[in-house]
Short mmCIF file of C-alpha atoms in Angstrom, two decimals:
data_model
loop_
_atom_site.label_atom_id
_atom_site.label_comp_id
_atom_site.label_asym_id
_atom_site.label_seq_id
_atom_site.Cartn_x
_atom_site.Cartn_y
_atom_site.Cartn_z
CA UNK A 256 -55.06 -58.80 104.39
CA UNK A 257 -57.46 -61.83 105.65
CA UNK A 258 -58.30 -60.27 108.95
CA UNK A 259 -59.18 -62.32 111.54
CA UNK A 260 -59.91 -61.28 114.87
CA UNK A 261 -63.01 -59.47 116.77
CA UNK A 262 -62.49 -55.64 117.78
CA UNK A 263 -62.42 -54.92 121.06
CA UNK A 264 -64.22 -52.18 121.71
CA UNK A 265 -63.38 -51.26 125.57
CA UNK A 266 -60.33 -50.64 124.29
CA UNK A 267 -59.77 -48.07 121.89
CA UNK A 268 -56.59 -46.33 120.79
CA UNK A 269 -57.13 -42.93 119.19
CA UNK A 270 -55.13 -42.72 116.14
CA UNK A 271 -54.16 -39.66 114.29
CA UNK A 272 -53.14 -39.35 110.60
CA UNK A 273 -49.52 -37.83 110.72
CA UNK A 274 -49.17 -34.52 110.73
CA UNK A 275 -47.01 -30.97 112.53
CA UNK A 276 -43.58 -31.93 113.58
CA UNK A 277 -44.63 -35.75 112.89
CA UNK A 278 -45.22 -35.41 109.44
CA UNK A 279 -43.56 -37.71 106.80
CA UNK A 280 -42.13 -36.51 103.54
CA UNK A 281 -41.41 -37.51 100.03
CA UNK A 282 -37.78 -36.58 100.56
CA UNK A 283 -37.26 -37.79 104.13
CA UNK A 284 -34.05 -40.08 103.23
CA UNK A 285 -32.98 -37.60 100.15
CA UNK A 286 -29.72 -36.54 101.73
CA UNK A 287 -29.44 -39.70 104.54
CA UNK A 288 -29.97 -42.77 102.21
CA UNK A 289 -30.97 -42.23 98.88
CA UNK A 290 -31.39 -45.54 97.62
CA UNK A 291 -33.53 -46.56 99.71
CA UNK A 292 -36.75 -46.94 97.27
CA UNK A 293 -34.71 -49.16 95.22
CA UNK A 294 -32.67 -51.25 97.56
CA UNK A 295 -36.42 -52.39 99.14
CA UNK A 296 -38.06 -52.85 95.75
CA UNK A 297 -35.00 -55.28 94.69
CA UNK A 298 -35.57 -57.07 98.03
CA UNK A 299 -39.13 -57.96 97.31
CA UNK A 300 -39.07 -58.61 93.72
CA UNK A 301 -36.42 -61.14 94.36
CA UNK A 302 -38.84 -63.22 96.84
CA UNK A 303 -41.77 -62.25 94.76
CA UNK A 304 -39.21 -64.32 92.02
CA UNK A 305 -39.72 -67.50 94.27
CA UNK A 306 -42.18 -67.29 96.18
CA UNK A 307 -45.57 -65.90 94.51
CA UNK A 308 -48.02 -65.39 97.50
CA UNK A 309 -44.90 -62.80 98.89
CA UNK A 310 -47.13 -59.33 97.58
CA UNK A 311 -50.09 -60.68 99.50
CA UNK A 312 -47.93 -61.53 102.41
CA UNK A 313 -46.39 -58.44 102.78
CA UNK A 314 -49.49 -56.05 101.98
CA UNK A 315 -52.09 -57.96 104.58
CA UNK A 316 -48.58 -57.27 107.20
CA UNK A 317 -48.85 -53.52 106.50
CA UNK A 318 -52.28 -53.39 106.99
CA UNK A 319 -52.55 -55.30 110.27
CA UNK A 320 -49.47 -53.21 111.24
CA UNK A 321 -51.12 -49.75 110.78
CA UNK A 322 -54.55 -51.12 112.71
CA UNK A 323 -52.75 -51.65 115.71
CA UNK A 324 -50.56 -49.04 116.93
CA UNK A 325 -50.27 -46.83 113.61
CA UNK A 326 -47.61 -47.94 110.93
CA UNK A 327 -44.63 -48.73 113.67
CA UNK A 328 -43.45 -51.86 112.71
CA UNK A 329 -44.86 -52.92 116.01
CA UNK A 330 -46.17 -56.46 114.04
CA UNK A 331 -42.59 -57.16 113.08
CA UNK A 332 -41.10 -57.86 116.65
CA UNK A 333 -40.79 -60.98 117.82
CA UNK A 334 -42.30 -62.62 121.36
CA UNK A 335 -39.87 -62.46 124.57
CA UNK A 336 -40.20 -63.57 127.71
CA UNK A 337 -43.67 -63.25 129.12
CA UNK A 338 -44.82 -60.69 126.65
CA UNK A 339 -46.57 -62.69 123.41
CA UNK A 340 -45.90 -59.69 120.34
CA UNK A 341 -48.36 -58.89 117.67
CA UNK A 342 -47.64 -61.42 115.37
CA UNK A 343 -48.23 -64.24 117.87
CA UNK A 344 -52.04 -63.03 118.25
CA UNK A 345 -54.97 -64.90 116.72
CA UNK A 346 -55.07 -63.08 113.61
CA UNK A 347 -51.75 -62.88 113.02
CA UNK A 348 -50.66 -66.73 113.05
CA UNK A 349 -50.83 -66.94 109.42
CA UNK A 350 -48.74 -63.93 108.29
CA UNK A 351 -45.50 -64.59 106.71
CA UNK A 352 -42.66 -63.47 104.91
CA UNK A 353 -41.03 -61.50 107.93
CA UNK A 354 -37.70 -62.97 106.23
CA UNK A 355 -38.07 -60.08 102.97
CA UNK A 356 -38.16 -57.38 105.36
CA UNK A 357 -35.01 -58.91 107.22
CA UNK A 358 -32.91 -59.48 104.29
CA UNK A 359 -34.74 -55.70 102.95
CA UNK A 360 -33.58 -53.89 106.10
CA UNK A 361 -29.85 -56.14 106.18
CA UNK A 362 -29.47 -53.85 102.66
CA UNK A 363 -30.64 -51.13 103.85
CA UNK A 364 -28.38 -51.21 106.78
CA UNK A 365 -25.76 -51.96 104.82
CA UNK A 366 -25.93 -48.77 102.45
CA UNK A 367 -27.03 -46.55 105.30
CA UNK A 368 -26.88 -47.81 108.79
CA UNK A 369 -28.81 -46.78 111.54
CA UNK A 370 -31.29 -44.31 108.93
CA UNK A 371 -34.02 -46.18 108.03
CA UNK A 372 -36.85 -47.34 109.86
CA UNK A 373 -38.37 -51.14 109.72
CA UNK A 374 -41.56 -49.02 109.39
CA UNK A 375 -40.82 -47.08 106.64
CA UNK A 376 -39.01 -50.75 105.33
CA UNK A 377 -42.44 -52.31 105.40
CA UNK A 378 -44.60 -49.38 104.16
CA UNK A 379 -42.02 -49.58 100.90
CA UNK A 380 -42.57 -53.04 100.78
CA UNK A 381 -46.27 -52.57 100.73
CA UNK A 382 -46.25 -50.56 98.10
CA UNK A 383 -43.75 -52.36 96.10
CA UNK A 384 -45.89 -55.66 96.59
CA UNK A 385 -49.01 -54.15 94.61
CA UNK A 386 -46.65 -52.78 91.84
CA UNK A 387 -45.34 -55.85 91.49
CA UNK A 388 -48.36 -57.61 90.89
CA UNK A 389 -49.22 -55.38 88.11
CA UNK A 390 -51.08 -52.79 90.53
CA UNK A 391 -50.69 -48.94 90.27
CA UNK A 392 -47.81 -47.22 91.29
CA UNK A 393 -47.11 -44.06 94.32
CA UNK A 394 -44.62 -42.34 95.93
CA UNK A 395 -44.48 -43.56 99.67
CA UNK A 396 -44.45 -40.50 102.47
CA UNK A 397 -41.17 -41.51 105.12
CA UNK A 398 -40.30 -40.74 108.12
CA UNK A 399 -41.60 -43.25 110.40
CA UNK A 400 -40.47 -44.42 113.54
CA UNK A 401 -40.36 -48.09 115.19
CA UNK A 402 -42.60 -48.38 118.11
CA UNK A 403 -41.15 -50.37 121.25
CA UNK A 404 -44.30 -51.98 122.48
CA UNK A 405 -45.95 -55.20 120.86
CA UNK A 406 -48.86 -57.22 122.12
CA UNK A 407 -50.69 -60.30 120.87
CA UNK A 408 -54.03 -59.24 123.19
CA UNK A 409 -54.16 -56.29 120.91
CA UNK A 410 -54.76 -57.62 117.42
CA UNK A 411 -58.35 -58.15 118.65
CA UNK A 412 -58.62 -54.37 117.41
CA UNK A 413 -57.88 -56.12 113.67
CA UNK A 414 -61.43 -55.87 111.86
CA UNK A 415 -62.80 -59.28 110.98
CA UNK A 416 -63.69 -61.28 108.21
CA UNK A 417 -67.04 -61.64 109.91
CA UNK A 418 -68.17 -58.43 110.69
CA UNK A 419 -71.15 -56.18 109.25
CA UNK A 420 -70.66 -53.11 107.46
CA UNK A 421 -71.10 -50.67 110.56
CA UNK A 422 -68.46 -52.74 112.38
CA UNK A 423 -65.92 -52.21 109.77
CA UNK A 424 -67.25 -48.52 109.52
CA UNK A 425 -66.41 -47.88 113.11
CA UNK A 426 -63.39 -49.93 113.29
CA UNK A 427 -61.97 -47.58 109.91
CA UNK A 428 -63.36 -44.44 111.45
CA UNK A 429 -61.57 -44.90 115.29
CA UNK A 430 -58.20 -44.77 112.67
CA UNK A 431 -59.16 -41.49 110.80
CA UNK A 432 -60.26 -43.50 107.84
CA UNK A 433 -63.38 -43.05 105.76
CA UNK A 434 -66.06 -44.90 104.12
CA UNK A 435 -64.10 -44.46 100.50
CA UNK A 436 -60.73 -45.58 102.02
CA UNK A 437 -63.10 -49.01 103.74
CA UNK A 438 -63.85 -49.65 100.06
CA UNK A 439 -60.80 -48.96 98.71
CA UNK A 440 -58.61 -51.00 101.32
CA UNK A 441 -61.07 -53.69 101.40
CA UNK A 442 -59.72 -54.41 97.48
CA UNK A 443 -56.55 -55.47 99.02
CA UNK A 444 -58.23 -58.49 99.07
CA UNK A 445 -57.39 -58.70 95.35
CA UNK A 446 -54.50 -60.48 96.32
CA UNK A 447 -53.89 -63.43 98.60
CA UNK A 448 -55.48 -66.53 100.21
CA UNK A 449 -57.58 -67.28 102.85
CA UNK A 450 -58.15 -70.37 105.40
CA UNK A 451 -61.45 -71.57 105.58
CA UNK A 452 -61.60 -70.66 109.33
CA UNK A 453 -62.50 -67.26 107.43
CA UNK A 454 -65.73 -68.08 106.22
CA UNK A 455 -67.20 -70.92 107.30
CA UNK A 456 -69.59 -69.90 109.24
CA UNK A 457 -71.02 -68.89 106.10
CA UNK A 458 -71.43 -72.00 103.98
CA UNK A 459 -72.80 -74.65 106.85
CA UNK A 460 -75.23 -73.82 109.92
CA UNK A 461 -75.21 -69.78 108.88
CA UNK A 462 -78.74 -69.32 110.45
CA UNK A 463 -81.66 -70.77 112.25
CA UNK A 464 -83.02 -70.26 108.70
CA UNK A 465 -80.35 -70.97 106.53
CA UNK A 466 -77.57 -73.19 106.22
CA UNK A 467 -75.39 -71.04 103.92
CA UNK A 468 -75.45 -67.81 103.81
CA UNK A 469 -77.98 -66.30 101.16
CA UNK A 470 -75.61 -63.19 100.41
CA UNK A 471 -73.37 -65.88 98.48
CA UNK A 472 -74.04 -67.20 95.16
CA UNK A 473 -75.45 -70.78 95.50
CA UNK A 474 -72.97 -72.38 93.44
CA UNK A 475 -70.15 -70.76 95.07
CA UNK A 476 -71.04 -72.04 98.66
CA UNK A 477 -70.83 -75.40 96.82
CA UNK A 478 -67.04 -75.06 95.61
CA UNK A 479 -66.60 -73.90 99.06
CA UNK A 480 -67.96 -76.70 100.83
CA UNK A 481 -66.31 -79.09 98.05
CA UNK A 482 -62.78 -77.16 99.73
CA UNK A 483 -64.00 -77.07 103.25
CA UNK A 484 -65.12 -80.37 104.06
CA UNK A 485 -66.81 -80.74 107.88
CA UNK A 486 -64.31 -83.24 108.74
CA UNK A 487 -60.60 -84.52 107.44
CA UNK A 488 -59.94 -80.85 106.54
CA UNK A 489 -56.32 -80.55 105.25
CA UNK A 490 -54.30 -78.15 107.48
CA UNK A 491 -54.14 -75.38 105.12
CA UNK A 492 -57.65 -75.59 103.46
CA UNK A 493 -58.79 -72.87 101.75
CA UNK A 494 -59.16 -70.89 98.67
CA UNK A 495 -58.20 -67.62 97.18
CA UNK A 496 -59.61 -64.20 98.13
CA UNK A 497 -60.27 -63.37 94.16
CA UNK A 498 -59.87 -65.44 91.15
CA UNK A 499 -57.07 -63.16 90.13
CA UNK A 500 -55.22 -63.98 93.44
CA UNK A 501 -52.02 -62.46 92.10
CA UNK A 502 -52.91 -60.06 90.20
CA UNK A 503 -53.63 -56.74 91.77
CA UNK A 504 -56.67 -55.90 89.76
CA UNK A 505 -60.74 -54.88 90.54
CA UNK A 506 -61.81 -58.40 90.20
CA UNK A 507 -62.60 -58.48 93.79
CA UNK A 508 -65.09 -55.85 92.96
CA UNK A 509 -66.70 -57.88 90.49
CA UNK A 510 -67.25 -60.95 92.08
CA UNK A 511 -68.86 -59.30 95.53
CA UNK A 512 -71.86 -57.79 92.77
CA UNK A 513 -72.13 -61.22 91.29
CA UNK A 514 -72.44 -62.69 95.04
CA UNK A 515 -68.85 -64.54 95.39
CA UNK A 516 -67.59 -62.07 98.09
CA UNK A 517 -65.34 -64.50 100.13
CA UNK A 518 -65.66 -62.91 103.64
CA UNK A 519 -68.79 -61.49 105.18
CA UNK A 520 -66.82 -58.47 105.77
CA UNK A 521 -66.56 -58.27 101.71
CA UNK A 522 -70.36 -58.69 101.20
CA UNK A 523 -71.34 -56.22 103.23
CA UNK A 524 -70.13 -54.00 101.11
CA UNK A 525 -73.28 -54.12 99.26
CA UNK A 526 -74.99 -53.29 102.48
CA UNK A 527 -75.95 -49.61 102.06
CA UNK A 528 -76.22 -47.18 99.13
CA UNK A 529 -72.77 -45.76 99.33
CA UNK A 530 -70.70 -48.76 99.77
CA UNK A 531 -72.94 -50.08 96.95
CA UNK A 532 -72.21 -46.94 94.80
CA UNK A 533 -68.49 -47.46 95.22
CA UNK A 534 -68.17 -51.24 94.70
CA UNK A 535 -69.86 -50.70 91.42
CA UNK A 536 -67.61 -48.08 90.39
CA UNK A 537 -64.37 -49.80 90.82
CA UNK A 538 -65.65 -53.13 89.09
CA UNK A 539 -66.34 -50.82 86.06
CA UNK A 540 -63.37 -49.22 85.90
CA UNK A 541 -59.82 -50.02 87.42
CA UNK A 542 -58.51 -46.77 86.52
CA UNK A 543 -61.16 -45.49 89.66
CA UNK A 544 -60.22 -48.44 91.94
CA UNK A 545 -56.80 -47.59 91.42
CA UNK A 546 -56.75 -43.63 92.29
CA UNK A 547 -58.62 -44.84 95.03
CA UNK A 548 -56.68 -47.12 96.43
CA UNK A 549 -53.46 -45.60 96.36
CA UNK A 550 -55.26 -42.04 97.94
CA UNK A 551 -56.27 -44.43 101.18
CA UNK A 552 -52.92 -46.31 100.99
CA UNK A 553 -51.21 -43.15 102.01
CA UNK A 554 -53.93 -42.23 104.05
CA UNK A 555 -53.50 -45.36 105.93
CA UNK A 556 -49.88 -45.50 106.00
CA UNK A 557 -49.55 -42.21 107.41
CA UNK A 558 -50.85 -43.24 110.86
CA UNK A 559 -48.11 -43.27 112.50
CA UNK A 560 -47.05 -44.35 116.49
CA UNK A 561 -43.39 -45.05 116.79
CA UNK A 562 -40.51 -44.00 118.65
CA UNK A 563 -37.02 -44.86 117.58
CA UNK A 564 -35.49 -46.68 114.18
CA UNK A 565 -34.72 -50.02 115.13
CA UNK A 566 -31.41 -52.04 114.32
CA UNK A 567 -32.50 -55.20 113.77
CA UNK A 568 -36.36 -55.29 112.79
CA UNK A 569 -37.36 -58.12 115.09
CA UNK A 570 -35.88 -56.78 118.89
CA UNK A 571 -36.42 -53.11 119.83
CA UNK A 572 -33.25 -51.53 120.47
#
């Protein structure tokens, strides 16, 4: 969920948490394809089986999905012709693992063509990706559909790693989400890995004042620098967003109050009173961080945008 991008704000979709005629439902594929919780859970734990970083991969995909156009799938379609898709934008260049939603919606198809949405796919996969990584548990709202459209230029709406806490604030807020579901998302970042294109603007020439930035613990900056040199970086520099970077747990929590927030976007959390408040609270308990989280998971998921359930998950149909 390492965002990285600047929002654009002259250009601001409206979203609206799914509701009326739109609204998903527990039961949605009771009747149509049953199996469908399963079928996607088996896909994902057998990449998870290979390929560790998969839960991160597929959990930061969700989120940048939703962000966009609502939770369409939109992120999951490739580039053609002169129009450069979602996951071709800045931010997006370093998501992976498209291939477990392929071989999760060749299953699916399989079982019950033509039923079940690559956005509902991915939203399952989501969910299945924090379980797996011994996170809490939910039962995922369907009904989805695929969007059609898909545009690089867009994922400037992604919130970045570098923004402030009333950035992120109004970035949340234009998508119907609160202050509690900014905190509770932003532990997403209990999982995963970031480049060092993330953050370092904060560990060399931060300020006119400083040269690293004093929200971060001293000796942190230092194992940061030791990983990010100024020159002859390795392509894929960089470091985990949590110590526990595969375990779904409220370490992230703990590390922003002892000043090892990775992103400035995670420090800022300690920015005003409330934020404070609830960053404290889920490092003291994960039984609060994970209520929490899964209340603005399927808050978040439930923006919804699409139009149509896609046959293959890459080309609209």
């Amino acid at each position: 969920m390492a965002f990285v991008a600047a929002l654009c704000l002259s250009s601001v979709l409206v979203f609206s948490i799914s509701s009326g005629a739109d609204a998903l439902s527990l039961n949605y594929y009771e009747k149509t394809c049953p199996d469908v919780d399963s079928i996607v859970t088996n896909a994902v734990n057998h990449a998870m089986m290979k390929d560790k970083t998969v839960p991160a991969a597929l959990l930061r995909m969700h989120f940048h999905d939703c962000f966009i156009r609502g939770c369409d799938a939109s992120v999951l379609l490739n580039s053609k012709g002169n129009n450069k898709a979602e996951k071709d934008g800045p931010p997006n260049i370093s998501l992976h693992a498209f291939y477990v939603i392929d071989n999760a919606k060749k299953e699916v198809e399989a079982s019950c063509p033509g039923v079940v949405s690559c956005a509902d796919i991915l939203a399952l996969a989501a969910r299945d990706a924090v379980v797996l990584s011994g996170g809490p548990t939910w039962d995922v709202p369907k009904g989805r559909k695929d969007g059609r459209t898909s545009r690089a230029s867009e994922t400037t709406r992604l919130p970045s790693p570098t923004f402030n806490i009333a950035q992120l604030q109004q970035s949340f807020s234009q998508r119907g989400l609160s202050l509690d579901d900014l905190v509770a998302l932003s532990g997403g970042h209990t999982l995963g890995f970031s480049h060092c294109s993330s953050f370092q603007s904060r560990i060399r020439n931060f300020n006119a004042t400083h040269d690293i930035d004093p929200s971060m613990h001293p000796s942190f900056a230092a194992s940061l620098r030791s990983v990010c040199p100024k020159s002859n970086r390795a392509k894929n520099a960089g470091t985990t967003m949590d110590p526990s970077s595969t375990t779904f747990d409220n370490t992230y929590f703990k590390s922003i109050l002892q000043k090892r927030g990775l992103f400035s976007s995670d420090q800022s959390l300690l920015s005003t009173p409330k934020t404070k408040d609830l960053v404290t609270k889920f490092a003291s308990s994960k039984a609060n961080f994970n209520k929490a989280f899964v209340s603005s998971m399927i808050k978040m998921s439930s923006i919804t945008g699409g139009q149509e359930v896609r046959k293959d998950c890459r080309v609209v149909n």
